[in-house]
mmCIF file of C-alpha atoms in Angstrom:
data_model
loop_
_atom_site.group_PDB
_atom_site.id
_atom_site.type_symbol
_atom_site.label_atom_id
_atom_site.label_comp_id
_atom_site.label_asym_id
_atom_site.label_seq_id
_atom_site.Cartn_x
_atom_site.Cartn_y
_atom_site.Cartn_z
ATOM 1 C CA MET A 1 -248.716 70.180 -36.463
ATOM 2 C CA ARG A 2 -247.107 67.509 -34.306
ATOM 3 C CA LYS A 3 -246.404 68.450 -30.680
ATOM 4 C CA GLY A 4 -243.143 66.559 -30.288
ATOM 5 C CA ASN A 5 -241.483 63.158 -30.505
ATOM 6 C CA ALA A 6 -242.398 61.066 -27.479
ATOM 7 C CA LEU A 7 -240.656 57.891 -26.379
ATOM 8 C CA VAL A 8 -243.067 55.875 -24.214
ATOM 9 C CA VAL A 9 -241.014 53.334 -22.285
ATOM 10 C CA GLY A 10 -243.175 50.355 -21.386
ATOM 11 C CA ALA A 11 -245.607 50.862 -24.246
ATOM 12 C CA THR A 12 -247.345 47.507 -23.813
ATOM 13 C CA GLY A 13 -248.227 48.077 -20.138
ATOM 14 C CA ILE A 14 -251.366 49.481 -18.570
ATOM 15 C CA THR A 15 -249.827 52.932 -18.032
ATOM 16 C CA GLY A 16 -247.621 53.119 -21.110
ATOM 17 C CA GLY A 17 -250.156 51.607 -23.482
ATOM 18 C CA ASN A 18 -252.897 54.038 -22.539
ATOM 19 C CA LEU A 19 -250.438 56.945 -22.560
ATOM 20 C CA ALA A 20 -249.147 56.040 -26.028
ATOM 21 C CA SER A 21 -252.690 55.958 -27.435
ATOM 22 C CA TYR A 22 -253.528 59.272 -25.782
ATOM 23 C CA LEU A 23 -250.394 61.054 -27.016
ATOM 24 C CA ASN A 24 -250.874 59.739 -30.534
ATOM 25 C CA ALA A 25 -254.451 61.016 -30.573
ATOM 26 C CA SER A 26 -253.268 64.354 -29.144
ATOM 27 C CA GLY A 27 -250.828 65.112 -31.959
ATOM 28 C CA TRP A 28 -247.510 63.593 -30.904
ATOM 29 C CA THR A 29 -245.219 61.322 -32.889
ATOM 30 C CA VAL A 30 -245.039 58.335 -30.535
ATOM 31 C CA TYR A 31 -242.315 55.705 -30.331
ATOM 32 C CA GLY A 32 -243.307 52.771 -28.128
ATOM 33 C CA LEU A 33 -240.356 51.031 -26.459
ATOM 34 C CA SER A 34 -240.874 47.562 -24.995
ATOM 35 C CA ARG A 35 -239.307 44.096 -24.915
ATOM 36 C CA ARG A 36 -241.960 42.830 -27.323
ATOM 37 C CA ALA A 37 -243.124 45.102 -30.114
ATOM 38 C CA THR A 38 -246.293 47.068 -29.482
ATOM 39 C CA GLU A 39 -249.058 46.587 -32.048
ATOM 40 C CA GLN A 40 -250.916 49.814 -31.272
ATOM 41 C CA SER A 41 -252.163 51.741 -34.253
ATOM 42 C CA GLY A 42 -250.205 54.950 -34.772
ATOM 43 C CA VAL A 43 -247.392 53.984 -32.388
ATOM 44 C CA ILE A 44 -243.955 53.276 -33.887
ATOM 45 C CA PRO A 45 -242.609 50.094 -32.254
ATOM 46 C CA VAL A 46 -239.098 50.048 -30.761
ATOM 47 C CA THR A 47 -237.852 46.830 -29.176
ATOM 48 C CA ALA A 48 -235.044 46.546 -26.631
ATOM 49 C CA ASP A 49 -234.276 45.009 -23.258
ATOM 50 C CA LEU A 50 -233.222 47.941 -21.094
ATOM 51 C CA LEU A 51 -231.016 45.641 -19.043
ATOM 52 C CA ASP A 52 -228.894 45.233 -22.192
ATOM 53 C CA ARG A 53 -226.938 48.474 -22.440
ATOM 54 C CA LYS A 54 -225.644 47.965 -25.990
ATOM 55 C CA ALA A 55 -229.012 46.819 -27.341
ATOM 56 C CA THR A 56 -230.634 49.903 -25.802
ATOM 57 C CA GLU A 57 -228.071 52.215 -27.411
ATOM 58 C CA LYS A 58 -228.587 50.559 -30.787
ATOM 59 C CA ALA A 59 -232.396 50.731 -30.622
ATOM 60 C CA LEU A 60 -232.400 54.450 -29.780
ATOM 61 C CA ALA A 61 -229.469 55.600 -31.905
ATOM 62 C CA GLU A 62 -231.449 57.088 -34.802
ATOM 63 C CA LEU A 63 -234.615 58.232 -33.018
ATOM 64 C CA PRO A 64 -235.355 62.005 -32.848
ATOM 65 C CA ILE A 65 -236.754 61.929 -29.312
ATOM 66 C CA THR A 66 -237.740 65.158 -27.538
ATOM 67 C CA HIS A 67 -239.723 63.797 -24.555
ATOM 68 C CA VAL A 68 -239.385 60.572 -22.586
ATOM 69 C CA PHE A 69 -242.225 58.989 -20.578
ATOM 70 C CA TYR A 70 -240.877 56.190 -18.380
ATOM 71 C CA CYS A 71 -243.681 53.759 -17.471
ATOM 72 C CA THR A 72 -241.961 50.411 -16.922
ATOM 73 C CA TRP A 73 -240.418 48.244 -14.205
ATOM 74 C CA ILE A 74 -239.221 44.712 -13.664
ATOM 75 C CA LYS A 75 -239.929 42.487 -10.650
ATOM 76 C CA ARG A 76 -237.160 40.539 -8.955
ATOM 77 C CA ASP A 77 -237.123 38.208 -5.929
ATOM 78 C CA SER A 78 -236.055 40.863 -3.404
ATOM 79 C CA GLU A 79 -236.192 44.626 -3.118
ATOM 80 C CA LYS A 80 -232.392 44.875 -3.230
ATOM 81 C CA GLU A 81 -232.536 43.101 -6.588
ATOM 82 C CA ASN A 82 -235.432 45.357 -7.667
ATOM 83 C CA VAL A 83 -233.282 48.393 -6.878
ATOM 84 C CA LYS A 84 -230.335 47.021 -8.843
ATOM 85 C CA ALA A 85 -232.308 45.916 -11.925
ATOM 86 C CA ASN A 86 -234.668 48.882 -12.198
ATOM 87 C CA GLY A 87 -231.910 51.391 -11.514
ATOM 88 C CA ALA A 88 -229.812 49.811 -14.272
ATOM 89 C CA MET A 89 -232.708 49.946 -16.749
ATOM 90 C CA MET A 90 -233.229 53.665 -16.281
ATOM 91 C CA GLN A 91 -229.497 54.382 -16.273
ATOM 92 C CA ASN A 92 -229.009 52.500 -19.536
ATOM 93 C CA LEU A 93 -231.889 54.380 -21.141
ATOM 94 C CA LEU A 94 -230.774 57.845 -20.055
ATOM 95 C CA ASP A 95 -227.166 57.156 -20.998
ATOM 96 C CA ALA A 96 -228.294 56.057 -24.467
ATOM 97 C CA LEU A 97 -230.154 59.375 -24.844
ATOM 98 C CA GLN A 98 -227.415 61.545 -23.377
ATOM 99 C CA ASP A 99 -226.387 63.292 -26.599
ATOM 100 C CA LYS A 100 -229.875 63.740 -28.066
ATOM 101 C CA ASN A 101 -230.816 67.040 -26.397
ATOM 102 C CA ILE A 102 -233.816 65.548 -24.617
ATOM 103 C CA GLN A 103 -236.134 68.299 -23.387
ATOM 104 C CA HIS A 104 -238.079 66.467 -20.678
ATOM 105 C CA VAL A 105 -238.313 63.111 -18.888
ATOM 106 C CA SER A 106 -241.422 61.940 -17.014
ATOM 107 C CA LEU A 107 -241.223 59.071 -14.518
ATOM 108 C CA VAL A 108 -244.176 57.044 -13.217
ATOM 109 C CA THR A 109 -243.775 55.495 -9.754
ATOM 110 C CA GLY A 110 -246.676 55.230 -7.281
ATOM 111 C CA THR A 111 -247.885 55.167 -3.696
ATOM 112 C CA LYS A 112 -245.195 52.732 -2.567
ATOM 113 C CA GLN A 113 -243.333 56.031 -2.302
ATOM 114 C CA TYR A 114 -245.281 56.434 0.967
ATOM 115 C CA LEU A 115 -246.137 52.833 1.841
ATOM 116 C CA GLY A 116 -242.731 51.186 1.413
ATOM 117 C CA SER A 117 -241.649 48.390 -0.909
ATOM 118 C CA PHE A 118 -243.467 45.088 -1.381
ATOM 119 C CA GLU A 119 -241.192 43.555 1.280
ATOM 120 C CA SER A 120 -242.049 46.178 3.891
ATOM 121 C CA TYR A 121 -245.486 47.223 2.700
ATOM 122 C CA GLY A 122 -247.192 49.540 5.144
ATOM 123 C CA SER A 123 -244.071 49.962 7.254
ATOM 124 C CA GLY A 124 -243.969 53.694 6.702
ATOM 125 C CA LYS A 125 -245.394 56.185 9.184
ATOM 126 C CA VAL A 126 -246.541 58.687 6.584
ATOM 127 C CA GLU A 127 -249.895 60.213 7.539
ATOM 128 C CA THR A 128 -252.834 60.275 5.156
ATOM 129 C CA PRO A 129 -253.607 62.017 2.976
ATOM 130 C CA PHE A 130 -250.192 61.371 1.421
ATOM 131 C CA ARG A 131 -248.446 64.563 0.341
ATOM 132 C CA GLU A 132 -245.615 64.821 -2.161
ATOM 133 C CA SER A 133 -243.449 66.536 0.469
ATOM 134 C CA ALA A 134 -243.478 63.477 2.769
ATOM 135 C CA PRO A 135 -240.023 62.043 3.558
ATOM 136 C CA ARG A 136 -238.939 58.765 2.051
ATOM 137 C CA VAL A 137 -239.756 55.609 3.986
ATOM 138 C CA PRO A 138 -236.629 53.912 5.402
ATOM 139 C CA GLY A 139 -235.398 50.799 3.604
ATOM 140 C CA ASP A 140 -234.792 49.667 0.046
ATOM 141 C CA ASN A 141 -237.271 50.952 -2.529
ATOM 142 C CA PHE A 142 -236.666 50.868 -6.261
ATOM 143 C CA TYR A 143 -238.833 53.970 -6.709
ATOM 144 C CA TYR A 144 -236.159 55.956 -4.894
ATOM 145 C CA ALA A 145 -233.433 54.465 -7.091
ATOM 146 C CA LEU A 146 -235.369 55.515 -10.209
ATOM 147 C CA GLU A 147 -235.799 59.048 -8.855
ATOM 148 C CA ASP A 148 -232.126 59.405 -7.942
ATOM 149 C CA THR A 149 -231.040 58.163 -11.369
ATOM 150 C CA LEU A 150 -233.440 60.606 -13.028
ATOM 151 C CA PHE A 151 -232.299 63.575 -10.933
ATOM 152 C CA ALA A 152 -228.611 62.894 -11.597
ATOM 153 C CA ALA A 153 -229.156 62.593 -15.369
ATOM 154 C CA ALA A 154 -231.254 65.776 -15.422
ATOM 155 C CA GLU A 155 -228.447 67.682 -13.738
ATOM 156 C CA ARG A 156 -225.903 66.154 -16.132
ATOM 157 C CA ASP A 157 -227.866 66.698 -19.359
ATOM 158 C CA GLY A 158 -229.985 69.743 -18.588
ATOM 159 C CA PHE A 159 -233.487 68.369 -19.213
ATOM 160 C CA SER A 160 -236.538 69.056 -17.045
ATOM 161 C CA TRP A 161 -238.430 66.253 -15.304
ATOM 162 C CA ASN A 162 -241.591 65.214 -13.505
ATOM 163 C CA VAL A 163 -242.404 62.302 -11.213
ATOM 164 C CA HIS A 164 -245.988 61.010 -11.206
ATOM 165 C CA ARG A 165 -247.283 58.947 -8.298
ATOM 166 C CA PRO A 166 -250.551 57.195 -9.182
ATOM 167 C CA HIS A 167 -252.391 54.845 -6.881
ATOM 168 C CA THR A 168 -253.541 51.559 -8.457
ATOM 169 C CA VAL A 169 -254.196 52.244 -12.157
ATOM 170 C CA ILE A 170 -257.503 51.215 -13.731
ATOM 171 C CA GLY A 171 -257.405 50.883 -17.500
ATOM 172 C CA TYR A 172 -257.369 48.558 -20.469
ATOM 173 C CA ALA A 173 -254.329 46.294 -20.878
ATOM 174 C CA VAL A 174 -253.731 42.603 -21.459
ATOM 175 C CA GLY A 175 -250.878 40.658 -19.872
ATOM 176 C CA ASN A 176 -250.076 43.345 -17.304
ATOM 177 C CA ALA A 177 -248.759 42.414 -13.868
ATOM 178 C CA MET A 178 -250.529 45.247 -12.010
ATOM 179 C CA ASN A 179 -254.052 45.230 -13.365
ATOM 180 C CA MET A 180 -256.709 45.296 -10.657
ATOM 181 C CA GLY A 181 -259.633 46.222 -12.902
ATOM 182 C CA THR A 182 -259.248 43.252 -15.219
ATOM 183 C CA THR A 183 -258.411 40.974 -12.286
ATOM 184 C CA LEU A 184 -261.684 41.842 -10.531
ATOM 185 C CA ALA A 185 -263.621 41.387 -13.772
ATOM 186 C CA VAL A 186 -262.141 37.899 -14.222
ATOM 187 C CA TYR A 187 -262.824 37.035 -10.570
ATOM 188 C CA ALA A 188 -266.429 38.205 -10.890
ATOM 189 C CA SER A 189 -266.886 36.160 -14.068
ATOM 190 C CA ILE A 190 -265.566 33.046 -12.333
ATOM 191 C CA CYS A 191 -267.887 33.654 -9.365
ATOM 192 C CA LYS A 192 -270.821 33.861 -11.769
ATOM 193 C CA LYS A 193 -269.807 30.654 -13.525
ATOM 194 C CA THR A 194 -269.299 28.661 -10.304
ATOM 195 C CA GLY A 195 -272.140 30.187 -8.300
ATOM 196 C CA GLN A 196 -269.875 31.276 -5.475
ATOM 197 C CA PRO A 197 -270.552 34.611 -3.783
ATOM 198 C CA PHE A 198 -268.489 37.642 -4.728
ATOM 199 C CA THR A 199 -266.285 37.839 -1.632
ATOM 200 C CA PHE A 200 -263.929 40.711 -0.840
ATOM 201 C CA PRO A 201 -260.456 39.168 -0.559
ATOM 202 C CA GLY A 202 -258.770 41.876 1.492
ATOM 203 C CA SER A 203 -258.598 43.287 4.996
ATOM 204 C CA GLN A 204 -261.333 44.764 7.157
ATOM 205 C CA ILE A 205 -259.367 48.019 7.173
ATOM 206 C CA GLN A 206 -259.474 48.288 3.383
ATOM 207 C CA TRP A 207 -263.147 47.307 3.377
ATOM 208 C CA ASN A 208 -264.083 50.132 5.719
ATOM 209 C CA ALA A 209 -261.476 52.868 5.173
ATOM 210 C CA LEU A 210 -261.462 55.624 2.593
ATOM 211 C CA THR A 211 -259.236 55.139 -0.436
ATOM 212 C CA ASP A 212 -258.703 56.304 -4.027
ATOM 213 C CA LEU A 213 -257.528 54.975 -7.401
ATOM 214 C CA THR A 214 -256.176 56.292 -10.722
ATOM 215 C CA ASP A 215 -257.819 56.059 -14.134
ATOM 216 C CA ALA A 216 -255.188 55.467 -16.842
ATOM 217 C CA LEU A 217 -256.496 58.403 -18.879
ATOM 218 C CA VAL A 218 -256.220 60.792 -15.909
ATOM 219 C CA LEU A 219 -252.585 59.741 -15.574
ATOM 220 C CA ALA A 220 -251.956 60.191 -19.310
ATOM 221 C CA ARG A 221 -253.511 63.656 -19.272
ATOM 222 C CA GLN A 222 -251.463 64.703 -16.251
ATOM 223 C CA MET A 223 -248.226 63.438 -17.783
ATOM 224 C CA GLU A 224 -248.748 65.410 -20.997
ATOM 225 C CA TRP A 225 -249.831 68.502 -19.067
ATOM 226 C CA ALA A 226 -246.811 68.451 -16.756
ATOM 227 C CA ALA A 227 -244.347 67.755 -19.579
ATOM 228 C CA THR A 228 -245.625 70.722 -21.609
ATOM 229 C CA THR A 229 -246.232 73.230 -18.785
ATOM 230 C CA PRO A 230 -242.966 74.919 -17.786
ATOM 231 C CA GLY A 231 -244.378 76.057 -14.462
ATOM 232 C CA ALA A 232 -244.996 72.421 -13.500
ATOM 233 C CA HIS A 233 -241.530 71.149 -14.422
ATOM 234 C CA ASN A 234 -239.194 69.582 -11.864
ATOM 235 C CA GLU A 235 -242.022 68.593 -9.531
ATOM 236 C CA ALA A 236 -243.529 65.357 -8.225
ATOM 237 C CA PHE A 237 -247.311 65.001 -8.395
ATOM 238 C CA ASN A 238 -249.745 62.561 -6.838
ATOM 239 C CA THR A 239 -252.031 61.326 -9.608
ATOM 240 C CA VAL A 240 -255.454 60.046 -8.556
ATOM 241 C CA ASN A 241 -258.983 60.465 -9.848
ATOM 242 C CA GLY A 242 -260.000 63.170 -7.394
ATOM 243 C CA ASP A 243 -262.781 61.220 -5.671
ATOM 244 C CA ILE A 244 -262.575 58.916 -2.648
ATOM 245 C CA PHE A 245 -264.601 55.832 -1.805
ATOM 246 C CA ARG A 246 -264.930 52.860 0.547
ATOM 247 C CA TRP A 247 -264.534 49.348 -0.830
ATOM 248 C CA ARG A 248 -267.621 48.183 1.086
ATOM 249 C CA ARG A 249 -269.731 50.314 -1.267
ATOM 250 C CA MET A 250 -267.626 49.888 -4.425
ATOM 251 C CA TRP A 251 -267.566 46.091 -4.020
ATOM 252 C CA GLN A 252 -271.358 46.024 -3.825
ATOM 253 C CA GLU A 253 -271.620 48.180 -6.963
ATOM 254 C CA ILE A 254 -269.170 45.967 -8.884
ATOM 255 C CA GLY A 255 -271.149 42.921 -7.770
ATOM 256 C CA GLU A 256 -274.343 44.514 -9.046
ATOM 257 C CA PHE A 257 -272.702 45.246 -12.400
ATOM 258 C CA PHE A 258 -271.971 41.531 -12.812
ATOM 259 C CA GLU A 259 -275.326 40.508 -11.268
ATOM 260 C CA LEU A 260 -273.682 38.656 -8.389
ATOM 261 C CA GLU A 261 -274.519 37.866 -4.802
ATOM 262 C CA VAL A 262 -272.119 39.914 -2.683
ATOM 263 C CA ALA A 263 -270.901 38.197 0.488
ATOM 264 C CA GLU A 264 -270.203 39.867 3.805
ATOM 265 C CA CYS A 265 -266.585 40.855 4.247
ATOM 266 C CA PRO A 266 -264.748 38.006 6.044
ATOM 267 C CA GLU A 267 -263.077 38.686 9.380
ATOM 268 C CA ALA A 268 -259.720 37.641 7.915
ATOM 269 C CA PRO A 269 -258.501 38.202 4.329
ATOM 270 C CA LYS A 270 -259.189 35.501 1.729
ATOM 271 C CA PRO A 271 -256.480 36.247 -0.856
ATOM 272 C CA LEU A 272 -257.360 35.794 -4.494
ATOM 273 C CA GLU A 273 -254.067 34.040 -5.155
ATOM 274 C CA GLU A 274 -255.223 31.228 -2.843
ATOM 275 C CA GLN A 275 -258.896 31.307 -3.903
ATOM 276 C CA MET A 276 -258.023 31.213 -7.603
ATOM 277 C CA LYS A 277 -255.095 28.769 -7.561
ATOM 278 C CA ASP A 278 -257.173 26.190 -9.464
ATOM 279 C CA SER A 279 -259.013 28.659 -11.700
ATOM 280 C CA ALA A 280 -257.201 27.914 -14.977
ATOM 281 C CA GLY A 281 -259.529 25.086 -15.956
ATOM 282 C CA VAL A 282 -262.670 27.005 -15.019
ATOM 283 C CA TRP A 283 -261.546 30.007 -17.043
ATOM 284 C CA GLN A 284 -260.810 27.820 -20.048
ATOM 285 C CA GLN A 285 -264.368 26.484 -19.876
ATOM 286 C CA ILE A 286 -265.717 30.048 -19.695
ATOM 287 C CA ALA A 287 -263.544 31.081 -22.639
ATOM 288 C CA GLU A 288 -264.716 28.158 -24.765
ATOM 289 C CA LYS A 289 -268.389 28.675 -23.937
ATOM 290 C CA HIS A 290 -268.327 32.391 -24.709
ATOM 291 C CA ASP A 291 -265.694 32.343 -27.478
ATOM 292 C CA LEU A 292 -263.358 34.630 -25.533
ATOM 293 C CA ALA A 293 -260.144 35.963 -27.013
ATOM 294 C CA GLU A 294 -257.886 34.822 -24.152
ATOM 295 C CA PRO A 295 -258.315 31.358 -22.578
ATOM 296 C CA ASP A 296 -255.250 31.692 -20.318
ATOM 297 C CA VAL A 297 -256.373 33.267 -17.050
ATOM 298 C CA ASP A 298 -252.789 34.104 -16.075
ATOM 299 C CA LYS A 299 -252.546 36.487 -19.022
ATOM 300 C CA LEU A 300 -255.489 38.470 -17.696
ATOM 301 C CA ALA A 301 -255.472 38.352 -13.895
ATOM 302 C CA SER A 302 -252.769 39.507 -11.476
ATOM 303 C CA TRP A 303 -254.055 37.936 -8.261
ATOM 304 C CA TRP A 304 -250.962 38.732 -6.185
ATOM 305 C CA HIS A 305 -250.989 42.445 -6.961
ATOM 306 C CA SER A 306 -254.689 42.896 -6.212
ATOM 307 C CA ASP A 307 -254.148 40.986 -2.948
ATOM 308 C CA ALA A 308 -251.387 43.427 -1.997
ATOM 309 C CA ASP A 309 -253.625 46.425 -2.653
ATOM 310 C CA LEU A 310 -256.752 45.073 -0.997
ATOM 311 C CA GLY A 311 -254.982 43.436 1.926
ATOM 312 C CA ARG A 312 -253.322 46.545 3.316
ATOM 313 C CA GLU A 313 -253.716 47.162 7.009
ATOM 314 C CA GLN A 314 -253.754 50.933 6.705
ATOM 315 C CA GLU A 315 -255.692 53.695 5.033
ATOM 316 C CA CYS A 316 -254.429 54.911 1.660
ATOM 317 C CA VAL A 317 -255.570 58.350 0.462
ATOM 318 C CA ASN A 318 -253.532 60.753 -1.673
ATOM 319 C CA ASP A 319 -253.634 64.538 -1.382
ATOM 320 C CA VAL A 320 -254.315 66.187 -4.776
ATOM 321 C CA THR A 321 -253.946 69.801 -3.621
ATOM 322 C CA LYS A 322 -250.562 70.262 -5.265
ATOM 323 C CA MET A 323 -251.629 69.236 -8.763
ATOM 324 C CA ARG A 324 -254.665 71.503 -8.523
ATOM 325 C CA ASP A 325 -252.574 74.431 -7.275
ATOM 326 C CA PHE A 326 -250.279 73.972 -10.283
ATOM 327 C CA GLY A 327 -253.253 73.989 -12.658
ATOM 328 C CA PHE A 328 -254.238 70.372 -13.333
ATOM 329 C CA ASP A 329 -257.898 69.873 -12.426
ATOM 330 C CA HIS A 330 -259.009 66.904 -14.555
ATOM 331 C CA PHE A 331 -260.887 64.281 -12.530
ATOM 332 C CA ARG A 332 -262.685 60.958 -13.023
ATOM 333 C CA GLU A 333 -265.323 59.096 -11.039
ATOM 334 C CA THR A 334 -263.691 55.819 -10.009
ATOM 335 C CA ARG A 335 -266.917 53.820 -10.282
ATOM 336 C CA ALA A 336 -267.270 54.959 -13.900
ATOM 337 C CA ALA A 337 -263.640 54.034 -14.571
ATOM 338 C CA PHE A 338 -264.364 50.461 -13.445
ATOM 339 C CA PHE A 339 -267.637 50.175 -15.372
ATOM 340 C CA ASP A 340 -266.176 51.609 -18.579
ATOM 341 C CA LEU A 341 -263.306 49.129 -18.350
ATOM 342 C CA PHE A 342 -265.669 46.192 -17.775
ATOM 343 C CA THR A 343 -267.756 47.269 -20.764
ATOM 344 C CA ARG A 344 -264.679 47.442 -22.984
ATOM 345 C CA LEU A 345 -263.435 44.040 -21.776
ATOM 346 C CA ARG A 346 -266.764 42.586 -22.880
ATOM 347 C CA ALA A 347 -266.591 44.360 -26.209
ATOM 348 C CA GLU A 348 -263.076 42.969 -26.777
ATOM 349 C CA ARG A 349 -264.293 39.455 -25.826
ATOM 350 C CA LEU A 350 -261.988 39.223 -22.835
ATOM 351 C CA ILE A 351 -264.765 38.565 -20.308
ATOM 352 C CA PRO A 352 -268.275 37.138 -20.893
#
């Protein structure tokens, strides 16, 4: 018996792609909405640009959706433009679904809820560990626009909702703009090819402070649990693995996985975007030598996003008490999440 009809918005991304696979395996009928059609087995592709209101209405007109899982965003040149574009995307989607008796909508945002937008990263004064009850950070933030649009539509249409706030998501995806795990695997592979030491690109604070991350499957499990547990409805939840670590140890362990010399952490950050600006040719050589499936390094690595995460000048730890109090106790060792991803990337011939 199928559990429901799920619309996964952003089905080709790291969050949406892993969620769509999980829901399909768990007994849902899954429609995967994206700008380019998803090719996932068992997921029914739906294509539309959410910025196009009429195209969105047309794409969704005949679909028997019961649950919506919103896992997408679009990057613009300023946060004001991010607010405008991302708010319009969600508004267009929810308006197109207005008369379909949607039961529940789940929204994925993240820890910029507490840290501030890319433009004012780290400007907030929210204490760690971050709690869901913390006030919003002053300034433009498209996460807040998405929440406000969701809350207004829920009041209008009568559906329940959840907001999920993962930290950086570790999981399998290709061509994703926020993919630290694959980015570090590509960086490590280039270090091995060139003989350069595996050097942490971020700040001393990130090197030494405690932090946490989110495995894509933990996020998928929490989203299904919250959407199908009435007592958890209409709540925001931090979504992290449940363990904490320091990069100074994790970096050494990742280096050992790839059999690399690990350098001392530099006094000042050495951003990957600068280090890897001429990496396209090197990666092409690696791809040819090892018969890899993707010779374009820019389709695998998101240097800028990993730099933003690893270059923070403040501690970043999320409180998971609330999700446990509400009954979600699934956890994942972050080191294992990295190693399992690296192993799959090798199996899929995406890294040597």
